[in-house]
Amino acid sequence: MTSTERETATEMRPTRQRTAVARALDSFTDFRSAQDIHALLGQRGEKVGLATVYRTLQRMAEAGDVDALRTEDGEALWRRCSATHHHHLVCRSCGAAVEVEGPAVERWTRAIAEEHGFADVSHTLEIFGSCRDCTSASAAGS
Amino acid sequence: MTSTERETATEMRPTRQRTAVARALDSFTDFRSAQDIHALLGQRGEKVGLATVYRTLQRMAEAGDVDALRTEDGEALWRRCSATHHHHLVCRSCGAAVEVEGPAVERWTRAIAEEHGFADVSHTLEIFGSCRDCTSASAAGS
DNA sequence: TTCACTGCAAAACGTTTGCAGAACT
DNA sequence: AGTTCTGCAAACGTTTTGCAGTGAA
C-alpha cells in the first residue's frame, strides 16, 4: 500500500452512448461479448461506435458495475453484476448465468495461498455446465 | 455417451520440433505464452516455426500433457502438468505456479450446479498472488 | 472555454490457416 | 507410397489507438 493509493477517479460523464450501453446491460442477465452488445444497440436504433462500447465496458468493469470473463478462446464476455464478491455458474450453450457465493472457497483459496507464501491473493472461479433448458433441448434434438 | 465415443486418436509423430517443444516445457515450471516458448527455442538454436509451436501445444493440451490458462487480457499461457485434476496458484509477476488440489471445492461446484439444474459440469479455478520472491523484491524496490 | 468523450479508420495483438514441400512409418 | 508434419506468409477476429471533431460542464 503506497501513499498514491487513491486513483484520481476520472469523472464519468453521462453521455447518450453510456446510457445506452448501461440500458443494454440491464436488458439481459447472461454473458455477452462487446460485439454482441454493439449489435444489440444497433438493432435498437441506438448508434454507438464499437470502440465506445469497448471503452465504456472497460470503465464500468473498473468501477465494479460489470463482470467480465474470458471464454476458452480468449473472447471477453460481459454482464451487469452485483457489488459483492461472487462467482458464476454459466451455461456453455446459451450463456445464462447465475451468481453464486461460496464462503468456504474464499477461505480455502486464501489459506492455500498463505501456506505457499503468496501475498495479495485473488482468484477466478467459474462453473460451466448445460442449463436445464439447453439440456432438454439437446436431448430432444437427438 | 454415444457409440462414437472413442476419438480416432490421430497418431502423434515424434519429430524434432515436437521433441524440442516438449523439452522446452520441461525446462520451466511457470506458465509461459506460446510466443515465449518459441523465443526460448530460438535462443537455444532450436529452429521451430511459431505455427508449429502453437499446433504442438494444442495437441499436447488435448492429450492432457499440458495445462493452458488465459491471462486477464486473453493471452494463453502453457505449462507442463500432472495427469490428475488440479488447479494452480500462480504468481502474477513471475508466473511461478504451484499445483493445488481442493476436493472440497470440487464437491461444492458439483453441488451448486446440480442445485441449479445444470448438467455436464466443469469449472475453472485459478488463484493469483505475489509469490514470496516477488513480494520481497518489490518491497525492496520501493 | 475546457476537457472528456466519440466515431472512424487504421493498427496491433495473439492466434489460425492454406499450401507446397519435407519427413516420418 | 502414403501420411502426417512443418514453415512461411497471409488471413483472422477481437481489441486498442490516434486523431479530428462533438458535447457536457
Short mmCIF file of C-alpha atoms (C1' of nucleotides) in Angstrom, two decimals:
data_model
loop_
_atom_site.label_atom_id
_atom_site.label_comp_id
_atom_site.label_asym_id
_atom_site.label_seq_id
_atom_site.Cartn_x
_atom_site.Cartn_y
_atom_site.Cartn_z
CA MET A 1 0.00 0.00 0.00
CA THR A 2 1.63 3.21 -1.17
CA SER A 3 0.65 6.80 -0.49
CA THR A 4 -0.68 7.18 -4.02
CA GLU A 5 -3.36 4.63 -3.32
CA ARG A 6 -6.35 6.69 -4.34
CA GLU A 7 -6.69 6.78 -8.10
CA THR A 8 -7.54 10.22 -9.42
CA ALA A 9 -11.03 8.99 -10.26
CA THR A 10 -11.63 10.48 -13.69
CA GLU A 11 -15.14 11.82 -13.75
CA MET A 12 -17.54 9.77 -15.81
CA ARG A 13 -19.84 11.91 -17.91
CA PRO A 14 -23.34 10.59 -18.51
CA THR A 15 -23.49 10.72 -22.27
CA ARG A 16 -26.13 9.31 -24.55
CA GLN A 17 -23.78 6.47 -25.51
CA ARG A 18 -23.02 5.44 -21.95
CA THR A 19 -26.66 5.49 -21.01
CA ALA A 20 -27.40 3.30 -23.99
CA VAL A 21 -24.73 0.75 -23.04
CA ALA A 22 -25.91 0.73 -19.44
CA ARG A 23 -29.51 0.14 -20.55
CA ALA A 24 -28.41 -2.63 -22.88
CA LEU A 25 -26.63 -4.32 -19.99
CA ASP A 26 -29.79 -4.11 -17.93
CA SER A 27 -31.78 -5.87 -20.60
CA PHE A 28 -30.13 -9.28 -20.23
CA THR A 29 -28.64 -11.40 -17.50
CA ASP A 30 -26.36 -13.66 -19.47
CA PHE A 31 -22.79 -13.01 -20.52
CA ARG A 32 -22.39 -11.28 -23.88
CA SER A 33 -19.48 -10.13 -25.98
CA ALA A 34 -18.80 -6.47 -26.67
CA GLN A 35 -19.67 -7.09 -30.30
CA ASP A 36 -22.99 -8.65 -29.33
CA ILE A 37 -23.82 -5.64 -27.22
CA HIS A 38 -22.82 -3.35 -30.03
CA ALA A 39 -25.10 -5.25 -32.41
CA LEU A 40 -27.94 -5.15 -29.90
CA LEU A 41 -27.63 -1.39 -29.69
CA GLY A 42 -27.66 -1.20 -33.46
CA GLN A 43 -30.90 -3.18 -33.65
CA ARG A 44 -32.48 -0.81 -31.20
CA GLY A 45 -31.52 2.11 -33.37
CA GLU A 46 -29.05 3.39 -30.77
CA LYS A 47 -25.98 4.23 -32.78
CA VAL A 48 -22.87 3.78 -30.65
CA GLY A 49 -19.43 3.16 -32.07
CA LEU A 50 -17.86 -0.19 -31.36
CA ALA A 51 -14.82 1.47 -29.83
CA THR A 52 -17.08 3.36 -27.47
CA VAL A 53 -18.76 0.16 -26.40
CA TYR A 54 -15.37 -1.32 -25.57
CA ARG A 55 -14.26 1.80 -23.74
CA THR A 56 -17.49 2.01 -21.77
CA LEU A 57 -17.44 -1.64 -20.75
CA GLN A 58 -13.90 -1.25 -19.52
CA ARG A 59 -14.74 1.76 -17.40
CA MET A 60 -17.77 0.05 -15.95
CA ALA A 61 -15.70 -3.01 -15.14
CA GLU A 62 -13.11 -0.86 -13.36
CA ALA A 63 -15.93 0.74 -11.43
CA GLY A 64 -17.19 -2.71 -10.50
CA ASP A 65 -20.51 -2.32 -12.29
CA VAL A 66 -19.97 -5.17 -14.69
CA ASP A 67 -18.22 -8.54 -14.55
CA ALA A 68 -16.02 -9.77 -17.32
CA LEU A 69 -14.90 -13.30 -18.07
CA ARG A 70 -12.94 -14.92 -20.85
CA THR A 71 -14.22 -17.75 -22.98
CA GLU A 72 -11.93 -20.63 -23.68
CA ASP A 73 -10.83 -18.96 -26.89
CA GLY A 74 -9.98 -15.67 -25.28
CA GLU A 75 -13.02 -13.59 -26.05
CA ALA A 76 -14.25 -11.28 -23.31
CA LEU A 77 -17.85 -11.59 -22.15
CA TRP A 78 -19.66 -9.01 -20.06
CA ARG A 79 -22.61 -8.86 -17.75
CA ARG A 80 -24.04 -6.50 -15.19
CA CYS A 81 -23.25 -7.72 -11.71
CA SER A 82 -23.90 -7.11 -8.07
CA ALA A 83 -21.40 -5.30 -5.93
CA THR A 84 -20.49 -8.14 -3.58
CA HIS A 85 -17.85 -10.71 -4.41
CA HIS A 86 -19.33 -13.69 -6.18
CA HIS A 87 -18.76 -16.24 -8.90
CA HIS A 88 -20.81 -17.50 -11.79
CA LEU A 89 -22.48 -20.64 -12.91
CA VAL A 90 -22.61 -20.23 -16.67
CA CYS A 91 -24.39 -22.21 -19.36
CA ARG A 92 -21.98 -23.22 -22.09
CA SER A 93 -24.71 -23.19 -24.74
CA CYS A 94 -26.79 -20.09 -24.09
CA GLY A 95 -24.66 -18.05 -21.72
CA ALA A 96 -27.30 -17.97 -18.99
CA ALA A 97 -25.60 -17.14 -15.72
CA VAL A 98 -26.34 -17.44 -12.04
CA GLU A 99 -24.37 -15.62 -9.40
CA VAL A 100 -23.17 -17.93 -6.66
CA GLU A 101 -21.32 -17.39 -3.43
CA GLY A 102 -19.03 -19.81 -1.67
CA PRO A 103 -17.54 -18.50 1.54
CA ALA A 104 -15.76 -21.79 2.08
CA VAL A 105 -13.99 -21.50 -1.26
CA GLU A 106 -12.90 -17.97 -0.45
CA ARG A 107 -11.39 -19.16 2.79
CA TRP A 108 -9.75 -22.11 1.14
CA THR A 109 -8.05 -20.09 -1.57
CA ARG A 110 -6.70 -17.65 0.99
CA ALA A 111 -5.40 -20.45 3.17
CA ILE A 112 -3.72 -22.26 0.27
CA ALA A 113 -2.04 -19.07 -0.89
CA GLU A 114 -0.74 -18.21 2.56
CA GLU A 115 0.51 -21.71 3.02
CA HIS A 116 2.69 -21.23 -0.05
CA GLY A 117 3.85 -17.76 0.89
CA PHE A 118 1.77 -15.91 -1.69
CA ALA A 119 0.55 -12.41 -0.81
CA ASP A 120 -2.05 -10.11 -2.31
CA VAL A 121 -4.28 -13.01 -3.25
CA SER A 122 -7.15 -13.01 -5.70
CA HIS A 123 -8.82 -15.77 -7.64
CA THR A 124 -11.07 -16.59 -10.54
CA LEU A 125 -13.66 -19.31 -10.39
CA GLU A 126 -16.33 -20.08 -12.94
CA ILE A 127 -18.56 -23.09 -13.12
CA PHE A 128 -19.68 -24.17 -16.57
CA GLY A 129 -22.44 -26.55 -17.49
CA SER A 130 -25.54 -27.06 -19.54
CA CYS A 131 -28.59 -25.36 -18.05
CA ARG A 132 -31.90 -27.18 -17.70
CA ASP A 133 -33.38 -25.65 -20.86
CA CYS A 134 -30.38 -26.40 -23.04
CA THR A 135 -30.03 -29.92 -21.67
CA SER A 136 -33.62 -30.82 -22.51
CA ALA A 137 -33.39 -29.07 -25.87
CA SER A 138 -30.35 -31.07 -26.92
CA ALA A 139 -31.90 -34.28 -25.61
CA ALA A 140 -34.98 -33.61 -27.74
CA GLY A 141 -32.77 -32.78 -30.72
CA SER A 142 -31.13 -36.17 -30.98
CA MET B 1 -22.35 -41.44 -24.05
CA THR B 2 -22.65 -42.37 -27.68
CA SER B 3 -21.13 -45.25 -29.58
CA THR B 4 -18.68 -42.90 -31.31
CA GLU B 5 -17.05 -42.12 -28.00
CA ARG B 6 -13.54 -43.08 -28.91
CA GLU B 7 -11.87 -40.34 -30.93
CA THR B 8 -9.87 -41.69 -33.82
CA ALA B 9 -6.71 -40.74 -31.97
CA THR B 10 -4.51 -39.32 -34.70
CA GLU B 11 -1.07 -40.71 -34.18
CA MET B 12 1.46 -38.21 -32.92
CA ARG B 13 4.77 -38.49 -34.71
CA PRO B 14 7.88 -37.77 -32.68
CA THR B 15 9.50 -35.12 -34.82
CA ARG B 16 12.49 -32.94 -33.99
CA GLN B 17 10.15 -29.97 -33.45
CA ARG B 18 7.87 -31.79 -31.05
CA THR B 19 10.74 -33.09 -29.05
CA ALA B 20 12.12 -29.58 -28.83
CA VAL B 21 8.82 -28.16 -27.58
CA ALA B 22 8.45 -30.97 -25.07
CA ARG B 23 11.97 -30.33 -23.78
CA ALA B 24 11.32 -26.63 -23.54
CA LEU B 25 8.23 -27.33 -21.46
CA ASP B 26 10.28 -29.49 -19.15
CA SER B 27 12.74 -26.70 -18.53
CA PHE B 28 10.40 -24.45 -16.59
CA THR B 29 7.51 -24.83 -14.17
CA ASP B 30 5.80 -21.49 -14.61
CA PHE B 31 3.17 -20.58 -17.14
CA ARG B 32 4.51 -19.19 -20.41
CA SER B 33 2.99 -17.94 -23.62
CA ALA B 34 3.42 -19.74 -26.92
CA GLN B 35 5.49 -16.82 -28.13
CA ASP B 36 7.76 -17.04 -25.10
CA ILE B 37 8.29 -20.72 -25.73
CA HIS B 38 9.00 -20.01 -29.36
CA ALA B 39 11.56 -17.38 -28.37
CA LEU B 40 13.13 -19.76 -25.86
CA LEU B 41 13.58 -22.36 -28.57
CA GLY B 42 15.14 -19.73 -30.78
CA GLN B 43 17.69 -18.80 -28.13
CA ARG B 44 18.62 -22.43 -27.80
CA GLY B 45 19.25 -22.64 -31.50
CA GLU B 46 16.29 -24.96 -32.00
CA LYS B 47 14.54 -23.55 -35.01
CA VAL B 48 10.82 -24.30 -34.81
CA GLY B 49 8.14 -22.29 -36.57
CA LEU B 50 5.75 -20.34 -34.42
CA ALA B 51 2.78 -22.04 -36.03
CA THR B 52 4.27 -25.39 -35.13
CA VAL B 53 4.67 -24.32 -31.53
CA TYR B 54 1.00 -23.39 -31.42
CA ARG B 55 -0.04 -26.61 -33.10
CA THR B 56 2.09 -28.71 -30.80
CA LEU B 57 0.87 -27.03 -27.65
CA GLN B 58 -2.70 -27.59 -28.72
CA ARG B 59 -2.13 -31.26 -29.34
CA MET B 60 -0.37 -31.69 -26.04
CA ALA B 61 -3.20 -29.92 -24.27
CA GLU B 62 -5.74 -32.22 -25.90
CA ALA B 63 -3.65 -35.15 -24.79
CA GLY B 64 -3.65 -33.77 -21.25
CA ASP B 65 0.10 -33.26 -21.15
CA VAL B 66 -0.03 -29.52 -20.67
CA ASP B 67 -2.36 -27.10 -18.92
CA ALA B 68 -3.48 -23.88 -20.52
CA LEU B 69 -4.90 -20.81 -18.88
CA ARG B 70 -5.89 -17.37 -20.06
CA THR B 71 -4.46 -14.19 -18.65
CA GLU B 72 -6.79 -11.35 -17.90
CA ASP B 73 -6.11 -9.92 -21.33
CA GLY B 74 -6.87 -13.10 -23.18
CA GLU B 75 -3.43 -14.47 -23.84
CA ALA B 76 -2.98 -18.21 -23.50
CA LEU B 77 -0.29 -19.48 -21.12
CA TRP B 78 1.02 -23.01 -21.06
CA ARG B 79 2.76 -25.29 -18.65
CA ARG B 80 3.51 -28.97 -18.30
CA CYS B 81 1.15 -30.57 -15.81
CA SER B 82 0.34 -33.72 -13.96
CA ALA B 83 -2.42 -36.02 -15.09
CA THR B 84 -4.77 -35.67 -12.15
CA HIS B 85 -7.32 -32.88 -11.88
CA HIS B 86 -5.89 -29.88 -10.11
CA HIS B 87 -5.78 -26.10 -10.03
CA HIS B 88 -3.00 -23.56 -9.89
CA LEU B 89 -1.66 -20.96 -7.57
CA VAL B 90 0.06 -18.55 -9.92
CA CYS B 91 2.36 -15.60 -9.29
CA ARG B 92 1.13 -12.54 -11.12
CA SER B 93 4.63 -11.13 -11.51
CA CYS B 94 6.81 -14.05 -12.49
CA GLY B 95 4.32 -16.74 -13.47
CA ALA B 96 5.62 -19.23 -10.92
CA ALA B 97 2.95 -21.84 -10.37
CA VAL B 98 2.05 -24.44 -7.80
CA GLU B 99 -0.43 -27.20 -8.43
CA VAL B 100 -3.06 -27.42 -5.73
CA GLU B 101 -5.94 -29.76 -5.07
CA GLY B 102 -9.17 -28.98 -3.32
CA PRO B 103 -11.55 -31.88 -3.07
CA ALA B 104 -14.00 -29.74 -1.14
CA VAL B 105 -14.16 -27.21 -3.94
CA GLU B 106 -14.80 -29.94 -6.47
CA ARG B 107 -17.70 -31.19 -4.43
CA TRP B 108 -19.02 -27.71 -3.90
CA THR B 109 -19.08 -26.80 -7.58
CA ARG B 110 -20.88 -30.01 -8.44
CA ALA B 111 -23.45 -29.45 -5.72
CA ILE B 112 -24.09 -25.83 -6.73
CA ALA B 113 -24.53 -26.81 -10.35
CA GLU B 114 -26.94 -29.60 -9.57
CA GLU B 115 -28.90 -27.36 -7.30
CA HIS B 116 -29.50 -25.05 -10.25
CA GLY B 117 -30.27 -27.83 -12.69
CA PHE B 118 -27.02 -27.61 -14.63
CA ALA B 119 -25.65 -30.80 -16.16
CA ASP B 120 -22.30 -31.77 -17.61
CA VAL B 121 -20.44 -29.58 -15.14
CA SER B 122 -16.87 -28.36 -15.34
CA HIS B 123 -15.10 -25.45 -13.76
CA THR B 124 -12.06 -23.25 -13.87
CA LEU B 125 -10.30 -22.04 -10.78
CA GLU B 126 -7.04 -20.19 -10.54
CA ILE B 127 -5.55 -18.46 -7.56
CA PHE B 128 -3.36 -15.46 -8.25
CA GLY B 129 -0.97 -13.72 -5.93
CA SER B 130 2.53 -12.46 -5.45
CA CYS B 131 4.98 -15.21 -4.61
CA ARG B 132 7.45 -14.86 -1.74
CA ASP B 133 10.34 -13.87 -4.01
CA CYS B 134 8.39 -11.26 -5.94
CA THR B 135 6.86 -9.84 -2.78
CA SER B 136 10.21 -9.26 -1.13
CA ALA B 137 11.70 -7.98 -4.38
CA SER B 138 9.02 -5.35 -4.81
CA ALA B 139 9.26 -4.39 -1.12
CA ALA B 140 12.99 -3.84 -1.56
CA GLY B 141 12.38 -1.92 -4.79
CA SER B 142 10.34 0.88 -3.21
"C1'" DT C 1 -13.72 27.56 -22.76
"C1'" DT C 2 -12.25 23.46 -21.26
"C1'" DC C 3 -11.62 18.83 -21.07
"C1'" DA C 4 -13.80 14.43 -21.53
"C1'" DC C 5 -15.92 11.78 -24.92
"C1'" DT C 6 -16.99 9.95 -29.61
"C1'" DG C 7 -16.54 7.95 -34.30
"C1'" DC C 8 -13.87 6.37 -37.73
"C1'" DA C 9 -10.37 4.01 -39.79
"C1'" DA C 10 -6.01 2.14 -39.08
"C1'" DA C 11 -3.16 -0.60 -36.35
"C1'" DA C 12 -1.98 -4.09 -33.10
"C1'" DC C 13 -2.39 -8.33 -30.92
"C1'" DG C 14 -2.35 -13.26 -30.39
"C1'" DT C 15 -3.68 -16.97 -33.00
"C1'" DT C 16 -5.13 -19.84 -37.09
"C1'" DT C 17 -4.96 -21.48 -41.74
"C1'" DG C 18 -3.71 -22.67 -46.77
"C1'" DC C 19 -0.45 -24.57 -49.20
"C1'" DA C 20 3.78 -26.59 -51.15
"C1'" DG C 21 7.48 -29.14 -49.64
"C1'" DA C 22 9.87 -32.13 -46.06
"C1'" DA C 23 9.88 -36.05 -43.06
"C1'" DC C 24 8.09 -39.84 -40.69
"C1'" DT C 25 6.45 -45.14 -40.99
"C1'" DA D 1 3.96 -44.99 -51.03
"C1'" DG D 2 1.01 -42.87 -48.02
"C1'" DT D 3 0.54 -39.98 -44.42
"C1'" DT D 4 1.44 -36.51 -41.19
"C1'" DC D 5 4.12 -32.64 -40.18
"C1'" DT D 6 6.43 -28.18 -41.00
"C1'" DG D 7 7.48 -23.38 -42.43
"C1'" DC D 8 6.05 -19.43 -44.40
"C1'" DA D 9 3.13 -15.82 -45.17
"C1'" DA D 10 -1.36 -14.40 -45.46
"C1'" DA D 11 -5.66 -14.22 -43.08
"C1'" DC D 12 -8.49 -13.82 -38.92
"C1'" DG D 13 -11.27 -11.88 -35.17
"C1'" DT D 14 -11.01 -9.24 -31.21
"C1'" DT D 15 -9.49 -5.31 -29.11
"C1'" DT D 16 -6.86 -0.87 -28.97
"C1'" DT D 17 -5.34 3.54 -30.54
"C1'" DG D 18 -4.60 8.19 -33.00
"C1'" DC D 19 -6.82 11.92 -34.21
"C1'" DA D 20 -10.03 15.48 -35.51
"C1'" DG D 21 -14.42 16.78 -34.24
"C1'" DT D 22 -18.53 16.83 -30.68
"C1'" DG D 23 -20.67 17.74 -26.44
"C1'" DA D 24 -21.06 18.13 -21.46
"C1'" DA D 25 -19.77 21.32 -17.51
#
